[in-house]
Coordinates of C-alpha atoms (C1' of nucleotides) in Angstrom, one line a residue:
Chain A
X1 CA 14.0 30.1 19.2
X2 CA 15.8 32.8 17.3
X3 CA 16.8 32.5 13.6
X4 CA 19.2 35.2 12.3
X5 CA 18.3 36.3 8.8
X6 CA 22.0 37.0 8.2
X7 CA 22.8 33.2 8.4
X8 CA 19.7 31.8 6.7
X9 CA 19.4 30.5 3.2
X10 CA 16.5 32.7 2.4
X11 CA 16.8 33.9 -1.3
X12 CA 14.1 36.5 -1.8
X13 CA 13.7 38.0 -5.2
X14 CA 12.5 41.4 -6.3
X15 CA 11.0 40.1 -9.6
X16 CA 8.9 37.0 -10.0
X17 CA 10.1 34.4 -12.5
X18 CA 8.8 35.3 -16.0
X19 CA 7.0 32.1 -16.5
X20 CA 5.1 32.4 -13.2
X21 CA 1.4 33.3 -13.5
X22 CA -0.4 31.9 -10.5
X23 CA -0.1 34.1 -7.3
X24 CA 1.0 31.3 -5.2
X25 CA 3.8 30.6 -7.7
X26 CA 5.0 34.1 -7.8
X27 CA 4.9 34.8 -4.1
X28 CA 6.3 31.6 -2.9
X29 CA 9.2 31.8 -5.3
X30 CA 9.9 35.5 -4.6
X31 CA 9.6 35.0 -0.9
X32 CA 12.3 32.2 -1.0
X33 CA 10.0 29.4 0.1
X34 CA 10.2 27.2 -2.9
X35 CA 12.3 26.6 -6.1
X36 CA 11.4 24.6 -9.1
X37 CA 13.9 21.9 -10.1
X38 CA 12.1 20.8 -13.3
X39 CA 8.5 20.7 -14.4
X40 CA 6.2 19.9 -11.6
X41 CA 9.1 19.1 -9.2
X42 CA 10.0 21.4 -6.5
X43 CA 12.4 21.9 -3.6
X44 CA 11.0 23.4 -0.3
X45 CA 13.7 25.8 0.9
X46 CA 14.0 26.3 4.6
X47 CA 11.3 28.8 5.0
X48 CA 8.8 26.8 2.8
X49 CA 9.6 23.7 4.6
X50 CA 8.8 25.3 7.9
X51 CA 5.3 26.2 6.6
X52 CA 4.9 22.7 5.1
X53 CA 5.7 21.2 8.5
X54 CA 3.3 23.4 10.3
X55 CA 0.5 22.2 8.0
X56 CA 1.8 18.6 8.5
X57 CA 1.6 19.0 12.2
X58 CA -2.0 20.3 12.3
X59 CA -3.0 17.3 10.1
X60 CA -1.1 15.0 12.4
X61 CA -2.8 16.3 15.6
X62 CA -6.2 16.2 14.1
X63 CA -5.7 12.6 12.7
X64 CA -4.3 11.4 16.0
X65 CA -7.3 13.1 17.8
X66 CA -9.8 10.9 16.0
X67 CA -7.8 7.7 16.7
X68 CA -6.2 7.4 13.3
X69 CA -2.7 5.9 13.6
X70 CA 0.3 7.2 11.8
X71 CA 2.7 4.9 10.0
X72 CA 4.9 5.2 7.0
X73 CA 4.6 3.2 3.9
X74 CA 7.3 3.1 1.2
X75 CA 7.4 5.1 -2.0
X76 CA 8.9 2.2 -4.0
X77 CA 6.1 -0.3 -4.6
X78 CA 6.0 -3.5 -6.4
X79 CA 4.0 -3.2 -9.6
X80 CA 2.4 -6.5 -8.9
X81 CA 0.2 -5.1 -6.2
X82 CA -1.2 -2.6 -8.7
X83 CA -1.8 -5.4 -11.1
X84 CA -3.8 -7.3 -8.6
X85 CA -6.2 -4.4 -8.1
X86 CA -6.5 -3.8 -11.8
X87 CA -5.1 -0.3 -11.7
X88 CA -2.1 -1.1 -13.7
X89 CA -3.5 0.7 -16.7
X90 CA -3.5 4.1 -15.2
X91 CA -1.3 6.4 -17.4
X92 CA -0.2 8.6 -14.5
X93 CA 1.7 6.0 -12.6
X94 CA 5.3 6.3 -12.5
X95 CA 6.9 3.1 -13.4
X96 CA 10.5 1.8 -13.2
X97 CA 12.5 -1.3 -13.3
X98 CA 15.2 -2.6 -11.0
X99 CA 18.5 -4.0 -12.3
X100 CA 17.0 -7.5 -12.5
X101 CA 14.1 -6.1 -14.5
X102 CA 11.5 -6.4 -11.9
X103 CA 8.7 -3.7 -12.2
X104 CA 8.0 -1.0 -9.6
X105 CA 5.8 1.9 -9.4
X106 CA 6.1 5.2 -7.5
X107 CA 2.5 5.5 -6.5
X108 CA 0.2 8.5 -6.2
X109 CA -1.8 6.9 -3.5
X110 CA -1.4 3.9 -1.2
X111 CA -4.6 1.8 -1.2
X112 CA -2.7 -1.2 -2.5
X113 CA 0.0 -1.0 0.0
X114 CA -2.2 -0.2 3.0
X115 CA -4.5 -3.1 2.0
X116 CA -1.6 -5.4 1.7
X117 CA -1.0 -4.7 5.3
X118 CA -4.6 -4.9 6.3
X119 CA -4.5 -8.6 5.5
X120 CA -3.2 -8.9 9.0
X121 CA -6.5 -7.8 10.4
X122 CA -8.4 -11.0 10.9
X123 CA -11.2 -10.5 13.2
X124 CA -14.1 -8.2 13.8
X125 CA -12.7 -7.7 17.2
X126 CA -9.7 -5.8 15.7
X127 CA -12.0 -3.4 13.9
X128 CA -12.5 -0.5 13.2
X129 CA -9.0 0.7 12.3
X130 CA -7.9 3.9 10.8
X131 CA -4.2 4.2 9.5
X132 CA -2.5 7.1 7.9
X133 CA 0.8 8.4 6.7
X134 CA 2.2 11.6 5.4
X135 CA 4.7 11.2 2.5
X136 CA 5.8 11.7 -1.0
X137 CA 3.5 10.8 -3.9
X138 CA 4.3 10.8 -7.5
X139 CA 2.3 11.2 -10.5
X140 CA 3.4 11.2 -14.2
X141 CA 1.4 14.2 -15.0
X142 CA 1.0 15.1 -18.6
X143 CA 1.0 18.7 -17.6
X144 CA 2.1 20.1 -14.3
X145 CA 0.9 23.6 -13.7
X146 CA 0.0 26.7 -11.7
X147 CA 2.9 26.6 -9.2
X148 CA 2.3 24.1 -6.4
X149 CA -1.2 23.1 -7.6
X150 CA -0.5 20.4 -10.0
X151 CA 2.8 18.6 -9.3
X152 CA 4.5 15.4 -10.4
X153 CA 5.9 14.9 -6.9
X154 CA 4.2 16.2 -3.8
X155 CA 3.5 15.3 -0.2
X156 CA 0.1 14.0 0.8
X157 CA -1.6 12.8 4.0
X158 CA -3.6 9.8 3.1
X159 CA -5.7 7.9 5.6
X160 CA -7.5 4.6 5.2
X161 CA -10.3 3.2 7.3
X162 CA -11.2 -0.5 7.7
X163 CA -14.6 -1.5 8.9
X164 CA -16.9 -4.5 9.2
X165 CA -20.0 -3.0 7.7
X166 CA -21.3 0.0 5.9
X167 CA -22.7 1.5 9.1
X168 CA -19.3 1.3 10.8
X169 CA -17.7 2.9 7.6
X170 CA -20.2 5.7 8.1
X171 CA -18.9 6.4 11.6
X172 CA -15.2 6.3 10.4
X173 CA -16.2 8.6 7.6
X174 CA -17.8 11.2 9.8
X175 CA -14.8 11.1 12.1
X176 CA -12.6 11.9 9.1
X177 CA -15.0 14.5 7.8
X178 CA -15.0 16.3 11.1
X179 CA -11.2 16.2 11.3
X180 CA -11.0 17.8 7.8
X181 CA -13.1 20.6 8.8
X182 CA -11.0 21.3 11.8
X183 CA -7.7 20.9 9.7
X184 CA -8.7 23.5 7.1
X185 CA -10.1 25.9 9.7
X186 CA -7.0 25.7 11.7
X187 CA -5.0 26.3 8.5
X188 CA -6.9 29.5 8.1
X189 CA -8.5 28.3 4.9
X190 CA -11.8 29.3 3.4
X191 CA -13.3 26.1 1.9
X192 CA -16.5 24.3 0.9
X193 CA -17.2 20.6 1.2
X194 CA -18.9 19.4 -1.9
X195 CA -20.1 16.2 -3.5
X196 CA -17.5 15.1 -6.1
X197 CA -16.8 12.5 -8.8
X198 CA -14.9 9.6 -7.5
X199 CA -12.7 9.5 -10.6
X200 CA -10.1 6.8 -10.9
X201 CA -10.5 5.8 -7.2
X202 CA -13.8 4.0 -7.8
X203 CA -16.2 3.7 -4.9
X204 CA -19.5 5.2 -4.3
X205 CA -19.6 8.3 -2.2
X206 CA -17.0 11.1 -2.2
X207 CA -16.6 14.6 -1.1
X208 CA -14.2 17.3 -2.1
X209 CA -12.9 20.1 0.0
X210 CA -12.5 23.0 -2.4
X211 CA -10.7 26.2 -1.5
X212 CA -11.7 29.2 -3.6
X213 CA -8.5 30.7 -5.2
X214 CA -7.4 32.8 -8.0
X215 CA -5.7 29.7 -9.6
X216 CA -7.2 26.2 -9.5
X217 CA -8.6 23.4 -11.5
X218 CA -12.0 23.1 -10.1
X219 CA -15.0 25.2 -10.4
X220 CA -17.0 25.7 -7.3
X221 CA -20.7 26.5 -7.6
X222 CA -22.4 28.1 -4.6
X223 CA -25.7 29.6 -3.8
X224 CA -26.1 33.1 -2.5
X225 CA -28.2 31.7 0.4
X226 CA -25.6 29.2 1.5
X227 CA -27.7 26.2 0.9
X228 CA -25.9 24.8 -2.1
X229 CA -22.2 24.1 -3.0
X230 CA -21.0 21.6 -5.6
X231 CA -18.1 21.0 -8.0
X232 CA -19.3 22.1 -11.4
X233 CA -18.7 18.5 -12.7
X234 CA -21.6 17.3 -10.6
X235 CA -23.6 20.4 -9.9
X236 CA -27.3 19.9 -10.7
X237 CA -28.4 23.3 -11.1
X238 CA -31.6 24.7 -12.6
X239 CA -31.4 26.0 -16.2
X240 CA -33.6 29.0 -17.2
X241 CA -36.8 28.0 -18.7
X242 CA -36.9 27.9 -22.6
X243 CA -39.4 29.9 -24.7
X244 CA -41.0 27.3 -26.8
X245 CA -42.8 27.9 -29.9
X246 CA -46.3 26.3 -30.5
X247 CA -46.3 22.6 -30.5
X248 CA -46.7 20.6 -33.8
X249 CA -48.5 17.3 -34.2
X250 CA -45.5 15.9 -35.9
X251 CA -41.9 17.1 -36.8
X252 CA -41.8 19.4 -39.7
X253 CA -38.7 19.5 -42.0
X254 CA -37.4 23.0 -42.7
X255 CA -34.5 23.9 -45.0
X256 CA -31.7 25.8 -43.1
X257 CA -29.0 26.4 -45.7
X258 CA -25.6 27.1 -44.2
X259 CA -26.8 27.1 -40.6
X260 CA -24.2 25.2 -38.6
X261 CA -24.7 26.5 -35.0
X262 CA -27.6 26.5 -32.6
X263 CA -27.2 30.4 -32.2
X264 CA -27.4 30.6 -36.1
X265 CA -30.4 28.3 -36.1
X266 CA -32.3 30.2 -33.5
X267 CA -31.7 33.5 -35.4
X268 CA -32.7 32.0 -38.6
X269 CA -36.0 30.7 -37.2
X270 CA -36.4 33.6 -34.9
X271 CA -36.8 31.5 -31.8
X272 CA -35.1 31.1 -28.4
X273 CA -31.7 29.3 -28.6
X274 CA -33.1 27.3 -25.6
X275 CA -35.8 26.0 -28.0
X276 CA -33.2 24.2 -30.1
X277 CA -31.3 21.0 -29.3
X278 CA -27.6 20.3 -29.8
X279 CA -26.4 16.9 -30.8
X280 CA -23.0 15.8 -29.6
X281 CA -21.9 12.5 -31.0
X282 CA -19.4 10.7 -28.9
X283 CA -17.5 7.5 -29.3
X284 CA -17.4 4.8 -26.6
X285 CA -16.3 1.2 -26.5
X286 CA -19.8 0.3 -27.7
X287 CA -19.7 2.7 -30.7
X288 CA -21.2 6.1 -31.4
X289 CA -23.7 7.4 -28.9
X290 CA -25.7 10.5 -29.4
X291 CA -25.7 13.0 -26.4
X292 CA -28.4 15.6 -26.8
X293 CA -28.6 18.9 -24.9
X294 CA -30.4 22.1 -25.2
X295 CA -29.0 24.5 -27.7
X296 CA -27.8 27.1 -25.2
X297 CA -26.0 24.5 -23.1
X298 CA -22.6 23.0 -23.0
X299 CA -22.1 19.3 -22.2
X300 CA -20.3 18.4 -19.0
X301 CA -18.0 15.5 -20.0
X302 CA -17.9 14.1 -16.4
X303 CA -21.6 14.0 -16.2
X304 CA -22.0 12.4 -19.7
X305 CA -19.5 9.6 -18.8
X306 CA -21.3 9.0 -15.5
X307 CA -24.6 8.8 -17.4
X308 CA -23.1 6.5 -20.0
X309 CA -21.3 4.2 -17.4
X310 CA -18.2 4.5 -19.5
X311 CA -15.7 6.8 -21.1
X312 CA -16.3 8.7 -24.2
X313 CA -14.7 11.1 -26.5
X314 CA -16.0 13.3 -29.3
X315 CA -16.6 11.4 -32.4
X316 CA -14.5 12.0 -35.5
X317 CA -16.0 13.5 -38.7
X318 CA -15.7 10.1 -40.4
X319 CA -17.5 8.3 -37.5
X320 CA -20.2 10.9 -37.6
X321 CA -20.7 10.5 -41.3
X322 CA -20.9 6.8 -41.0
X323 CA -23.3 6.9 -38.2
X324 CA -25.7 9.7 -39.2
X325 CA -25.3 10.2 -42.9
X326 CA -24.9 13.8 -42.3
X327 CA -22.2 16.2 -40.9
X328 CA -21.9 18.2 -37.7
X329 CA -24.4 21.1 -37.8
X330 CA -27.4 19.0 -39.0
X331 CA -27.4 16.1 -36.6
X332 CA -30.4 15.0 -34.6
X333 CA -31.9 12.1 -32.7
X334 CA -34.8 11.4 -35.1
X335 CA -34.0 8.3 -37.1
X336 CA -30.6 7.6 -35.3
X337 CA -30.4 4.0 -34.6
X338 CA -28.0 4.0 -31.8
X339 CA -28.1 4.8 -28.1
X340 CA -29.4 8.3 -27.3
X341 CA -28.8 10.1 -24.0
X342 CA -30.6 13.4 -23.6
X343 CA -30.5 16.1 -21.0
X344 CA -33.3 16.5 -18.5
X345 CA -34.1 19.9 -20.0
X346 CA -35.4 18.1 -23.0
X347 CA -37.7 15.9 -21.2
X348 CA -40.9 18.1 -21.8
X349 CA -41.7 20.3 -24.8
X350 CA -40.7 20.4 -28.5
X351 CA -37.3 21.4 -29.8
X352 CA -35.7 22.0 -33.1
X353 CA -33.2 19.4 -34.0
X354 CA -30.9 18.4 -36.9
X355 CA -32.6 16.4 -39.6
X356 CA -29.6 14.1 -40.2
X357 CA -29.6 15.7 -43.7
X358 CA -27.1 18.5 -44.4
X359 CA -28.8 21.8 -44.5
X360 CA -32.1 20.7 -43.0
X361 CA -33.6 20.7 -39.5
X362 CA -36.7 19.4 -37.9
X363 CA -39.2 21.5 -35.9
X364 CA -41.4 20.3 -33.1
X365 CA -39.2 17.3 -32.2
X366 CA -40.4 15.7 -28.9
X367 CA -38.7 13.2 -26.7
X368 CA -40.6 9.9 -26.3
X369 CA -42.8 10.6 -29.3
X370 CA -40.2 11.1 -32.0
X371 CA -37.3 9.4 -30.5
X372 CA -36.4 7.2 -27.5
X373 CA -33.8 8.5 -25.2
X374 CA -32.3 7.9 -21.7
X375 CA -32.8 11.1 -19.7
X376 CA -29.9 12.4 -17.5
X377 CA -28.3 15.5 -16.3
X378 CA -25.7 16.2 -18.9
X379 CA -25.4 19.9 -19.0
X380 CA -22.7 22.1 -17.6
X381 CA -24.0 24.5 -15.0
X382 CA -24.1 28.0 -16.6
X383 CA -24.4 31.6 -15.7
X384 CA -28.1 32.3 -15.2
X385 CA -28.8 28.9 -13.7
X386 CA -30.4 29.0 -10.2
X387 CA -30.0 27.0 -7.1
X388 CA -31.8 23.6 -7.2
X389 CA -32.7 24.0 -3.4
X390 CA -34.1 27.6 -3.2
X391 CA -33.8 29.2 -6.6
X392 CA -31.2 31.6 -5.4
X393 CA -28.5 33.2 -7.5
X394 CA -25.4 31.1 -8.1
X395 CA -21.8 32.1 -8.2
X396 CA -18.9 30.3 -10.1
X397 CA -15.6 30.4 -8.4
X398 CA -12.2 28.8 -9.4
X399 CA -11.0 26.5 -6.6
X400 CA -8.2 24.2 -5.6
X401 CA -9.1 20.7 -4.5
X402 CA -7.2 20.6 -1.2
X403 CA -8.8 17.4 0.2
X404 CA -11.1 14.5 -0.7
X405 CA -12.8 11.8 1.2
X406 CA -14.1 8.5 -0.3
X407 CA -16.1 5.5 0.6
X408 CA -14.3 2.8 -1.2
X409 CA -16.2 -0.3 -0.2
X410 CA -14.5 -3.5 -0.8
X411 CA -12.8 -2.8 -4.2
X412 CA -9.2 -3.1 -2.7
X413 CA -9.9 -5.5 0.0
X414 CA -11.5 -8.1 -2.2
X415 CA -8.8 -7.7 -5.0
X416 CA -6.1 -8.2 -2.5
X417 CA -7.9 -10.7 -0.2
X418 CA -8.1 -8.5 2.9
X419 CA -10.8 -10.4 4.8
X420 CA -11.8 -10.8 8.4
X421 CA -14.0 -13.3 10.4
X422 CA -17.2 -11.8 11.6
X423 CA -19.1 -12.7 14.7
X424 CA -21.0 -15.4 12.7
X425 CA -17.8 -17.0 11.6
X426 CA -18.2 -15.9 8.0
X427 CA -15.3 -14.3 6.1
X428 CA -16.0 -10.9 4.8
X429 CA -14.0 -8.3 2.9
X430 CA -13.0 -5.2 4.9
X431 CA -15.1 -2.1 4.1
X432 CA -12.6 0.7 3.3
X433 CA -12.6 4.5 3.1
X434 CA -9.8 6.7 2.2
X435 CA -9.0 10.3 3.0
X436 CA -6.4 12.5 1.4
X437 CA -5.0 16.0 1.7
X438 CA -2.5 17.6 -0.5
X439 CA 0.0 19.4 1.6
X440 CA 1.6 21.8 -0.9
X441 CA -1.8 22.5 -2.5
X442 CA -3.0 23.5 0.9
X443 CA 0.0 25.8 1.2
X444 CA -0.7 27.2 -2.2
X445 CA -4.4 27.8 -1.5
X446 CA -3.6 29.7 1.6
X447 CA -1.3 32.0 -0.3
X448 CA -3.9 32.4 -3.0
X449 CA -6.5 33.4 -0.4
X450 CA -4.2 35.5 1.9
X451 CA -2.1 37.9 0.1
X452 CA -1.9 41.6 -1.0
X453 CA 0.3 43.5 -3.5
X454 CA 3.2 43.3 -1.2
X455 CA 3.2 39.6 -0.3
X456 CA 1.8 36.8 1.7
X457 CA -0.3 37.0 4.9
X458 CA 0.2 33.8 6.6
X459 CA -2.3 32.8 9.4
X460 CA -0.3 32.4 12.7
X461 CA -1.0 28.7 12.6
X462 CA 1.2 28.0 9.7
X463 CA 3.5 31.0 9.5
X464 CA 7.1 30.0 9.2
X465 CA 8.0 32.0 12.2
X466 CA 5.7 33.6 15.0
X467 CA 7.4 37.0 14.9
X468 CA 9.8 38.9 12.5
X469 CA 12.0 41.3 14.3
X470 CA 13.4 43.9 12.0
X471 CA 16.5 45.5 13.4
X472 CA 17.5 48.9 12.1
X473 CA 20.7 50.7 12.5
X474 CA 21.4 52.1 16.0
X475 CA 18.8 49.8 17.7
X476 CA 20.7 46.5 17.5
X477 CA 20.7 46.1 21.3
X478 CA 16.9 46.7 21.8
X479 CA 16.2 44.5 18.8
X480 CA 18.1 41.6 20.1
X481 CA 16.6 42.0 23.6
X482 CA 13.1 42.0 22.0
X483 CA 14.0 38.8 20.2
X484 CA 15.2 37.2 23.3
X485 CA 12.2 38.1 25.3
X486 CA 9.9 36.7 22.8
X487 CA 12.0 33.5 22.4
X488 CA 11.8 33.1 26.1
X489 CA 8.0 33.3 25.8
X490 CA 8.2 30.3 23.5
X491 CA 7.9 32.2 20.2
X492 CA 9.9 31.4 17.0
X493 CA 11.6 34.5 16.0
X494 CA 13.0 35.6 12.7
X495 CA 15.6 38.3 13.5
X496 CA 16.4 40.4 10.4
X497 CA 19.9 41.4 11.5
X498 CA 21.2 41.8 7.9
X499 CA 23.2 44.8 6.7
X500 CA 20.4 46.1 4.5
X501 CA 18.5 49.3 4.1
X502 CA 15.3 49.6 6.1
X503 CA 13.1 49.7 2.9
X504 CA 14.5 46.4 1.8
X505 CA 13.9 44.8 5.1
X506 CA 10.3 46.0 5.3
X507 CA 9.7 44.8 1.8
X508 CA 11.0 41.3 2.5
X509 CA 9.0 41.3 5.8
X510 CA 5.8 42.0 3.9
X511 CA 6.7 39.5 1.2
X512 CA 7.5 36.7 3.6
X513 CA 4.3 37.4 5.5
X514 CA 5.0 36.5 9.1
X515 CA 1.9 37.8 10.9
X516 CA 3.7 40.1 13.4
X517 CA 6.5 42.4 12.6
X518 CA 8.5 44.1 15.3
X519 CA 10.6 47.2 14.2
X520 CA 13.5 48.2 16.6
X521 CA 14.8 51.5 15.3
X522 CA 16.0 54.8 16.5
X523 CA 12.3 56.2 16.7
X524 CA 11.2 53.6 19.1
X525 CA 14.5 53.5 20.9
X526 CA 13.9 57.0 22.2
X527 CA 10.8 55.5 24.1
X528 CA 12.8 52.4 25.1
X529 CA 10.3 50.4 23.0
X530 CA 9.7 48.7 19.7
X531 CA 7.0 49.0 17.2
X532 CA 4.6 46.0 16.8
X533 CA 2.8 45.7 13.4
X534 CA 0.1 43.5 12.2
X535 CA 0.9 42.2 8.8
X536 CA -2.7 41.7 7.8
X537 CA -4.1 45.0 9.0
X538 CA -1.0 47.2 8.9
X539 CA -1.9 48.5 12.4
X540 CA 1.2 49.5 14.4
X541 CA 1.7 50.2 18.0
X542 CA 4.6 51.2 20.2
X543 CA 5.3 48.7 23.0
X544 CA 7.7 48.5 25.8
X545 CA 9.8 45.3 26.0
X546 CA 8.1 44.4 29.3
X547 CA 4.8 44.5 27.7
X548 CA 5.6 42.4 24.6
X549 CA 4.1 39.3 26.0
X550 CA 0.7 40.9 26.2
X551 CA 0.7 42.2 22.7
X552 CA 2.3 39.2 20.7
Chain B
rC1 C1' -1.0 14.2 -26.9
rG2 C1' -3.1 18.8 -30.0
rG3 C1' -2.7 24.6 -30.3
rG4 C1' 0.2 28.9 -28.8
rA5 C1' 4.5 31.5 -26.7
rC6 C1' 9.3 31.3 -25.1
rG7 C1' 14.8 29.7 -24.1
rU8 C1' 20.7 35.5 -24.2
rA9 C1' 24.5 36.8 -16.7
rG10 C1' 21.5 34.7 -10.2
rC11 C1' 16.5 37.6 -11.6
rU12 C1' 13.8 40.8 -15.3
rC13 C1' 14.8 41.7 -20.2
rA14 C1' 17.1 44.3 -25.0
rG15 C1' 19.6 42.6 -29.4
rC16 C1' 17.3 38.5 -33.9
rC17 C1' 13.1 41.0 -38.7
rU18 C1' 17.7 43.5 -42.1
rG19 C1' 24.2 37.9 -40.4
rG20 C1' 30.0 41.3 -39.7
rU21 C1' 33.0 46.1 -32.5
rC22 C1' 26.5 42.5 -30.2
rA23 C1' 28.2 40.0 -25.7
rG24 C1' 24.4 44.4 -23.7
rA25 C1' 21.1 47.1 -19.7
rG26 C1' 18.6 47.3 -15.1
rC27 C1' 18.3 44.7 -10.5
rG28 C1' 21.3 41.4 -7.6
rC29 C1' 26.4 39.8 -6.3
rC30 C1' 32.0 41.3 -4.6
rG31 C1' 35.4 45.7 -2.8
rC32 C1' 35.8 50.7 -1.1
rC33 C1' 33.2 55.4 0.3
rU34 C1' 28.8 57.6 1.6
rU35 C1' 23.7 56.8 3.5
rU36 C1' 20.0 54.4 7.1
rG37 C1' 12.1 53.9 9.6
rG38 C1' 9.8 51.7 3.0
rG39 C1' 14.0 48.3 -2.2
rA40 C1' 19.1 55.6 -1.7
rG41 C1' 23.9 57.4 -4.1
rG42 C1' 29.2 57.3 -6.0
rC43 C1' 33.6 54.7 -7.7
rG44 C1' 35.8 50.1 -9.1
rG45 C1' 35.0 44.8 -10.2
rA46 C1' 33.3 39.5 -11.2
rA47 C1' 29.8 37.1 -14.1
rG48 C1' 26.9 34.4 -20.0
rC49 C1' 29.2 27.5 -24.5
rC50 C1' 23.1 33.4 -26.5
rG51 C1' 19.0 25.7 -24.4
rU52 C1' 21.5 21.4 -27.5
rC53 C1' 22.8 19.2 -32.1
rG54 C1' 23.2 19.8 -37.1
rG55 C1' 22.8 22.8 -41.7
rU56 C1' 23.4 27.5 -44.8
rU57 C1' 27.5 31.1 -45.1
rC58 C1' 34.0 33.8 -45.8
rG59 C1' 31.3 34.8 -41.2
rA60 C1' 25.6 32.8 -37.1
rA61 C1' 22.7 34.9 -30.6
rU62 C1' 20.7 36.6 -35.5
rC63 C1' 18.7 32.5 -41.2
rC64 C1' 16.9 27.0 -41.7
rG65 C1' 16.0 22.0 -39.5
rA66 C1' 15.6 18.6 -35.6
rC67 C1' 15.8 17.7 -30.7
rC68 C1' 15.4 19.1 -25.5
rG69 C1' 13.2 22.2 -21.7
rU70 C1' 9.7 25.9 -19.6
rC71 C1' 5.0 28.5 -19.6
rC72 C1' -0.2 29.2 -21.2
rC73 C1' -5.0 27.1 -23.5
rG74 C1' -7.1 22.4 -24.3
rA75 C1' -7.1 16.9 -23.7
rC76 C1' -6.1 14.5 -19.1
rC77 C1' -6.7 14.6 -13.7
rA78 C1' -7.7 11.5 -5.8

RNA sequence: CGGGACGUAGCUCAGCCUGGUCAGAGCGCCGCCUUUGGGAGGCGGAAGCCGUCGGUUCGAAUCCGACCGUCCCGACCA
């Protein structure tokens, strides 16, 4: 196939839009792949849609390859289904009414709908089943951002597995996991599979596929020795040991006028900051809870909520006053009547803590002796932590969550009554798993990972065209012949036949990032040949038309 | 939803502080000429309700207010 650039809607730009910051945003807009219609809502222009469809096709092939069956579920969904599963409270769901006043949602995921259909599975003999579809999702995002990374409308591949028991679910899960690795490898993406938070999905086990990128919403923690990778929200890494002062037989009150932070406290007492403790009061549905971490740490909210088993938010000044009788800066666990959750780093040893009296602290406070607390991993992994498996050095990388797989269990099947008869004649709820991939995010991640100062460098597997033939003046004939020869070999060819200056054509070619560029110009014409250039390496060689098939 | 920045031509921006030839530039676009292996050059041209509404003023892109929108940080987040 040959596409003539002179006829395409391919609006490349010399400048990036002023409000673009993320690399994927700048390059995809400049290259004429996408345009924003409004916040978080984008059109894929012809070139961008070709890439999107390439990614889609890779996913489709790998899904089909593990026996997952493609179908298509509607976007417009009765709200009633979401009420039945108890997800009607989620803020991000787009809601609308029809003219009769009936409620609908534009869902961000299709558990409800697919489970609605799964009610037709009635016997263990029909299991296992894996169903998927690739289609539009909507989320009423409070803040879309970073180009194609956080959108209000996007395409997703979501697959769902239905099994009779946990063991069978394990098998489905492994099939999906394998397919995910193949999909991202084929898409030319560098990624890590990590343990993750299930979030609003519910369920027990979940893994994220994180692609390191210059822009992204996740932080990937990896060990230099390759034996550890986790999202920072769940990373259990090892903190540096604290230098603790001599132990005291009981807590000792010390006046600390004007000391409000742990750093100031440590300096005032001439001790290691890690020998202090930081009190973080949070408010939950059950009232104020004290979260306690080491003075040099920050709290990881996702871990805290997981430890609490409920959502929390920082307490207000009034709530703190009422609960502690003191203000922030002098809070501590000793004498606090409510629930206390302390980080594991505070399990052993004595720490300095607030005295719940403005301007005073306690030295020699010991968990278990001076206060009772639940111990949990609450701290955010920090620079200087080491690998929990081997003690190796850790690196922290911004990453894009391109995929995620969950073991859901029976949450949706029970809520919607999707049951089957097992061999023993008993009715059981289907055991479900769900598996998602964000298409536009994957595309954005590829751009983030594979670009240089001139533009994108698509891997061949997802490039919008296989070859970019740049025709310069005086070489129109051989350029067309080259394009036709490649087309006859089954290649998709973008033929730049525009009446533009060479520099402009080359710059556009670099920007668009098709892996192979062929230049037909007077220089090569003298040899009856064309110049074949690798976009990624910049290597160029002169090739006779007859030999093109061996090179491209 | 909190904090910050911004909104002038298709894109990037100047002008605003100090109201009155301020409707401007570069790139892009259209026509002609010239040029052709890394965004050349010349001549001519089209193009903006200065985000919207309201207020102040003899007069508003410019000052004030409200609203809308976009981006960034945070909150939030399959």
